[in-house]
C-alpha cells in the first residue's frame, strides 16, 4: 500500500513540473496498469520529483486503503 501511494506522489510531482505523464484509470476497458510518458524526462526533473516524494513521506501522513467489492461500488463511493 505504501509503495503504491509513493508512486501516486511521484507521478503528481512529475505532473506538477509540467511533465506529460498519463496513467490509465481502472475503469478503462484496456487497463493494463501502465503509465505512458510522452517526453523524455530530464534527470533534474526526476531528482526534483524524488525530493518532493521524500518530503511528503517525511511528513508521516496517514495512509489508508479502501477496498470495494467491484468497480461499480467504487464509482458510487468515489465519483469522478
CSV table of N, CA and C in Angstrom, one decimal:
chain,number,residue,atom,x,y,z
A,1,UNK,N,0.8,-1.2,0.0
A,1,UNK,CA,0.0,0.0,0.0
A,1,UNK,C,0.9,1.3,0.0
A,2,UNK,N,1.9,1.3,0.8
A,2,UNK,CA,2.8,2.5,0.9
A,2,UNK,C,3.5,2.7,-0.4
A,3,UNK,N,4.0,1.7,-1.1
A,3,UNK,CA,4.7,1.8,-2.3
A,3,UNK,C,3.8,2.4,-3.4
A,4,UNK,N,2.5,1.9,-3.4
A,4,UNK,CA,1.5,2.3,-4.3
A,4,UNK,C,1.3,3.8,-4.1
A,5,UNK,N,1.2,4.2,-2.9
A,5,UNK,CA,0.9,5.6,-2.6
A,5,UNK,C,2.1,6.5,-3.1
A,6,UNK,N,3.3,6.0,-2.8
A,6,UNK,CA,4.5,6.7,-3.3
A,6,UNK,C,4.5,6.9,-4.8
A,7,UNK,N,4.1,5.9,-5.5
A,7,UNK,CA,4.0,6.0,-7.0
A,7,UNK,C,3.1,7.2,-7.4
A,8,UNK,N,1.9,7.3,-6.7
A,8,UNK,CA,1.0,8.4,-7.0
A,8,UNK,C,1.6,9.7,-6.7
A,9,UNK,N,2.3,9.8,-5.6
A,9,UNK,CA,3.0,11.1,-5.2
A,9,UNK,C,4.1,11.4,-6.3
A,10,UNK,N,4.8,10.4,-6.7
A,10,UNK,CA,5.9,10.6,-7.7
A,10,UNK,C,5.3,11.1,-9.0
A,11,UNK,N,4.2,10.4,-9.4
A,11,UNK,CA,3.5,10.9,-10.7
A,11,UNK,C,3.0,12.3,-10.6
A,12,UNK,N,2.4,12.7,-9.5
A,12,UNK,CA,1.9,14.0,-9.3
A,12,UNK,C,3.1,15.0,-9.3
A,13,UNK,N,4.2,14.7,-8.7
A,13,UNK,CA,5.4,15.6,-8.6
A,13,UNK,C,5.9,15.8,-10.0
A,14,UNK,N,5.9,14.8,-10.9
A,14,UNK,CA,6.3,15.0,-12.3
A,14,UNK,C,5.3,15.9,-13.0
A,15,UNK,N,4.0,15.6,-12.8
A,15,UNK,CA,3.0,16.4,-13.5
A,15,UNK,C,3.0,17.9,-13.1
A,16,UNK,N,3.3,18.1,-11.8
A,16,UNK,CA,3.4,19.5,-11.3
A,16,UNK,C,4.6,20.2,-11.9
A,17,UNK,N,5.6,19.5,-12.5
A,17,UNK,CA,6.7,20.1,-13.2
A,17,UNK,C,6.4,20.3,-14.7
A,18,UNK,N,5.2,19.9,-15.1
A,18,UNK,CA,4.8,20.0,-16.5
A,18,UNK,C,5.2,18.8,-17.3
A,19,UNK,N,5.6,17.7,-16.7
A,19,UNK,CA,5.9,16.5,-17.4
A,19,UNK,C,4.6,15.8,-17.8
A,20,UNK,N,4.4,15.5,-19.1
A,20,UNK,CA,3.2,14.9,-19.6
A,20,UNK,C,3.2,13.4,-19.3
A,21,UNK,N,2.7,13.1,-18.2
A,21,UNK,CA,2.6,11.7,-17.8
A,21,UNK,C,1.1,11.3,-17.7
A,22,UNK,N,0.8,10.2,-18.2
A,22,UNK,CA,-0.6,9.8,-18.3
A,22,UNK,C,-0.7,8.4,-17.7
A,23,UNK,N,-1.6,8.2,-16.7
A,23,UNK,CA,-1.8,6.9,-16.1
A,23,UNK,C,-3.2,6.5,-16.4
A,24,UNK,N,-3.4,5.3,-17.0
A,24,UNK,CA,-4.8,4.9,-17.4
A,24,UNK,C,-5.5,4.6,-16.1
A,25,UNK,N,-6.8,4.9,-16.1
A,25,UNK,CA,-7.7,4.7,-15.0
A,25,UNK,C,-8.3,3.3,-15.0
A,26,UNK,N,-8.6,2.8,-13.9
A,26,UNK,CA,-9.1,1.4,-13.8
A,26,UNK,C,-10.4,1.1,-14.5
A,27,UNK,N,-11.2,2.2,-14.7
A,27,UNK,CA,-12.5,2.0,-15.4
A,27,UNK,C,-12.3,1.8,-16.9
A,28,UNK,N,-11.1,2.1,-17.5
A,28,UNK,CA,-10.9,1.9,-18.9
A,28,UNK,C,-10.8,0.5,-19.3
A,29,UNK,N,-11.4,0.1,-20.4
A,29,UNK,CA,-11.5,-1.3,-20.8
A,29,UNK,C,-10.2,-2.0,-20.9
A,30,UNK,N,-9.2,-1.3,-21.5
A,30,UNK,CA,-7.9,-2.0,-21.8
A,30,UNK,C,-6.9,-1.6,-20.8
A,31,UNK,N,-7.3,-1.4,-19.5
A,31,UNK,CA,-6.4,-1.0,-18.5
A,31,UNK,C,-5.3,-2.1,-18.3
A,32,UNK,N,-4.1,-1.7,-18.3
A,32,UNK,CA,-3.0,-2.7,-18.1
A,32,UNK,C,-2.1,-2.3,-17.0
A,33,UNK,N,-2.5,-1.2,-16.2
A,33,UNK,CA,-1.6,-0.8,-15.1
A,33,UNK,C,-0.3,-0.1,-15.5
A,34,UNK,N,-0.3,0.4,-16.7
A,34,UNK,CA,0.9,1.0,-17.2
A,34,UNK,C,0.8,2.6,-17.3
A,35,UNK,N,1.9,3.2,-17.2
A,35,UNK,CA,1.9,4.7,-17.4
A,35,UNK,C,2.5,5.0,-18.7
A,36,UNK,N,2.0,6.0,-19.4
A,36,UNK,CA,2.6,6.4,-20.6
A,36,UNK,C,3.2,7.8,-20.4
A,37,UNK,N,4.5,8.0,-20.7
A,37,UNK,CA,5.2,9.2,-20.5
A,37,UNK,C,5.6,9.7,-21.9
A,38,UNK,N,5.1,10.9,-22.3
A,38,UNK,CA,5.3,11.3,-23.6
A,38,UNK,C,6.7,11.8,-23.9
A,39,UNK,N,7.2,12.8,-23.2
A,39,UNK,CA,8.6,13.2,-23.5
A,39,UNK,C,9.6,12.4,-22.7
A,40,UNK,N,10.9,12.5,-23.0
A,40,UNK,CA,11.9,12.0,-22.2
A,40,UNK,C,12.0,12.9,-21.0
A,41,UNK,N,12.2,12.3,-19.8
A,41,UNK,CA,12.2,13.1,-18.6
A,41,UNK,C,13.6,13.5,-18.3
A,42,UNK,N,13.9,14.8,-18.1
A,42,UNK,CA,15.2,15.2,-17.8
A,42,UNK,C,15.6,14.7,-16.4
A,43,UNK,N,16.8,14.4,-16.2
A,43,UNK,CA,17.3,13.8,-15.0
A,43,UNK,C,17.0,14.8,-13.8
A,44,UNK,N,17.2,16.1,-14.0
A,44,UNK,CA,16.9,17.0,-13.0
A,44,UNK,C,15.5,16.9,-12.5
A,45,UNK,N,14.5,16.7,-13.4
A,45,UNK,CA,13.1,16.6,-13.1
A,45,UNK,C,12.9,15.3,-12.2
A,46,UNK,N,13.6,14.2,-12.5
A,46,UNK,CA,13.4,13.0,-11.7
A,46,UNK,C,13.9,13.3,-10.3
A,47,UNK,N,15.1,13.9,-10.2
A,47,UNK,CA,15.6,14.2,-8.9
A,47,UNK,C,14.7,15.1,-8.1
A,48,UNK,N,14.1,16.1,-8.8
A,48,UNK,CA,13.2,17.0,-8.1
A,48,UNK,C,12.0,16.3,-7.6
A,49,UNK,N,11.4,15.4,-8.5
A,49,UNK,CA,10.3,14.6,-8.1
A,49,UNK,C,10.6,13.7,-6.9
A,50,UNK,N,11.8,13.1,-6.9
A,50,UNK,CA,12.2,12.3,-5.8
A,50,UNK,C,12.3,13.1,-4.5
A,51,UNK,N,12.8,14.3,-4.6
A,51,UNK,CA,12.9,15.2,-3.4
A,51,UNK,C,11.5,15.5,-2.8
A,52,UNK,N,10.5,15.8,-3.7
A,52,UNK,CA,9.2,16.0,-3.3
A,52,UNK,C,8.6,14.8,-2.6
A,53,UNK,N,8.8,13.6,-3.2
A,53,UNK,CA,8.2,12.4,-2.6
A,53,UNK,C,8.8,12.2,-1.2
A,54,UNK,N,10.1,12.4,-1.1
A,54,UNK,CA,10.7,12.2,0.2
A,54,UNK,C,10.2,13.2,1.3
A,55,UNK,N,10.0,14.5,0.8
A,55,UNK,CA,9.5,15.5,1.7
A,55,UNK,C,8.1,15.1,2.2
A,56,UNK,N,7.2,14.6,1.3
A,56,UNK,CA,5.9,14.2,1.7
A,56,UNK,C,5.9,13.0,2.6
A,57,UNK,N,6.7,12.0,2.3
A,57,UNK,CA,6.8,10.8,3.1
A,57,UNK,C,7.3,11.2,4.5
A,58,UNK,N,8.2,12.2,4.6
A,58,UNK,CA,8.8,12.6,5.9
A,58,UNK,C,7.7,13.2,6.8
A,59,UNK,N,6.6,13.7,6.2
A,59,UNK,CA,5.5,14.3,7.0
A,59,UNK,C,4.7,13.2,7.8
A,60,UNK,N,5.0,11.9,7.4
A,60,UNK,CA,4.3,10.8,8.1
A,60,UNK,C,2.8,10.9,8.2
A,61,UNK,N,2.2,11.3,7.0
A,61,UNK,CA,0.8,11.4,6.9
A,61,UNK,C,0.2,10.1,6.9
A,62,UNK,N,-1.1,9.9,7.4
A,62,UNK,CA,-1.7,8.6,7.4
A,62,UNK,C,-2.0,8.2,6.0
A,63,UNK,N,-1.9,6.9,5.8
A,63,UNK,CA,-2.2,6.2,4.5
A,63,UNK,C,-3.2,5.2,4.8
A,64,UNK,N,-4.3,5.3,4.1
A,64,UNK,CA,-5.4,4.3,4.4
A,64,UNK,C,-5.7,3.6,3.0
A,65,UNK,N,-6.2,2.4,3.1
A,65,UNK,CA,-6.6,1.7,1.9
A,65,UNK,C,-8.1,1.5,2.0
A,66,UNK,N,-8.8,1.7,0.9
A,66,UNK,CA,-10.3,1.5,0.9
A,66,UNK,C,-10.5,0.4,-0.2
A,67,UNK,N,-11.2,-0.6,0.2
A,67,UNK,CA,-11.4,-1.7,-0.8
A,67,UNK,C,-12.9,-1.7,-1.1
A,68,UNK,N,-13.2,-1.9,-2.3
A,68,UNK,CA,-14.6,-2.0,-2.8
A,68,UNK,C,-14.8,-3.4,-3.4
A,69,UNK,N,-16.0,-3.9,-3.3
A,69,UNK,CA,-16.2,-5.3,-3.9
A,69,UNK,C,-16.2,-5.3,-5.4
A,70,UNK,N,-16.4,-4.2,-6.1
A,70,UNK,CA,-16.3,-4.1,-7.5
A,70,UNK,C,-16.2,-2.7,-8.0
A,71,UNK,N,-16.0,-2.5,-9.3
A,71,UNK,CA,-15.8,-1.2,-9.8
A,71,UNK,C,-17.0,-0.3,-9.7
A,72,UNK,N,-18.2,-0.9,-9.8
A,72,UNK,CA,-19.4,-0.1,-9.7
A,72,UNK,C,-19.6,0.5,-8.3
A,73,UNK,N,-19.3,-0.2,-7.3
A,73,UNK,CA,-19.4,0.3,-6.0
A,73,UNK,C,-18.3,1.3,-5.7
A,74,UNK,N,-17.2,1.2,-6.3
A,74,UNK,CA,-16.1,2.2,-6.1
A,74,UNK,C,-16.5,3.5,-6.7
A,75,UNK,N,-17.1,3.4,-7.9
A,75,UNK,CA,-17.5,4.6,-8.6
A,75,UNK,C,-18.7,5.3,-7.9
A,76,UNK,N,-19.5,4.6,-7.2
A,76,UNK,CA,-20.6,5.2,-6.5
A,76,UNK,C,-20.0,5.9,-5.3
A,77,UNK,N,-19.1,5.3,-4.6
A,77,UNK,CA,-18.5,5.9,-3.4
A,77,UNK,C,-17.5,7.1,-3.8
A,78,UNK,N,-16.8,7.0,-4.9
A,78,UNK,CA,-15.8,7.9,-5.3
A,78,UNK,C,-16.1,8.4,-6.7
A,79,UNK,N,-17.1,9.2,-6.9
A,79,UNK,CA,-17.4,9.7,-8.3
A,79,UNK,C,-16.3,10.5,-8.8
A,80,UNK,N,-16.3,10.6,-10.1
A,80,UNK,CA,-15.2,11.4,-10.8
A,80,UNK,C,-15.3,12.8,-10.4
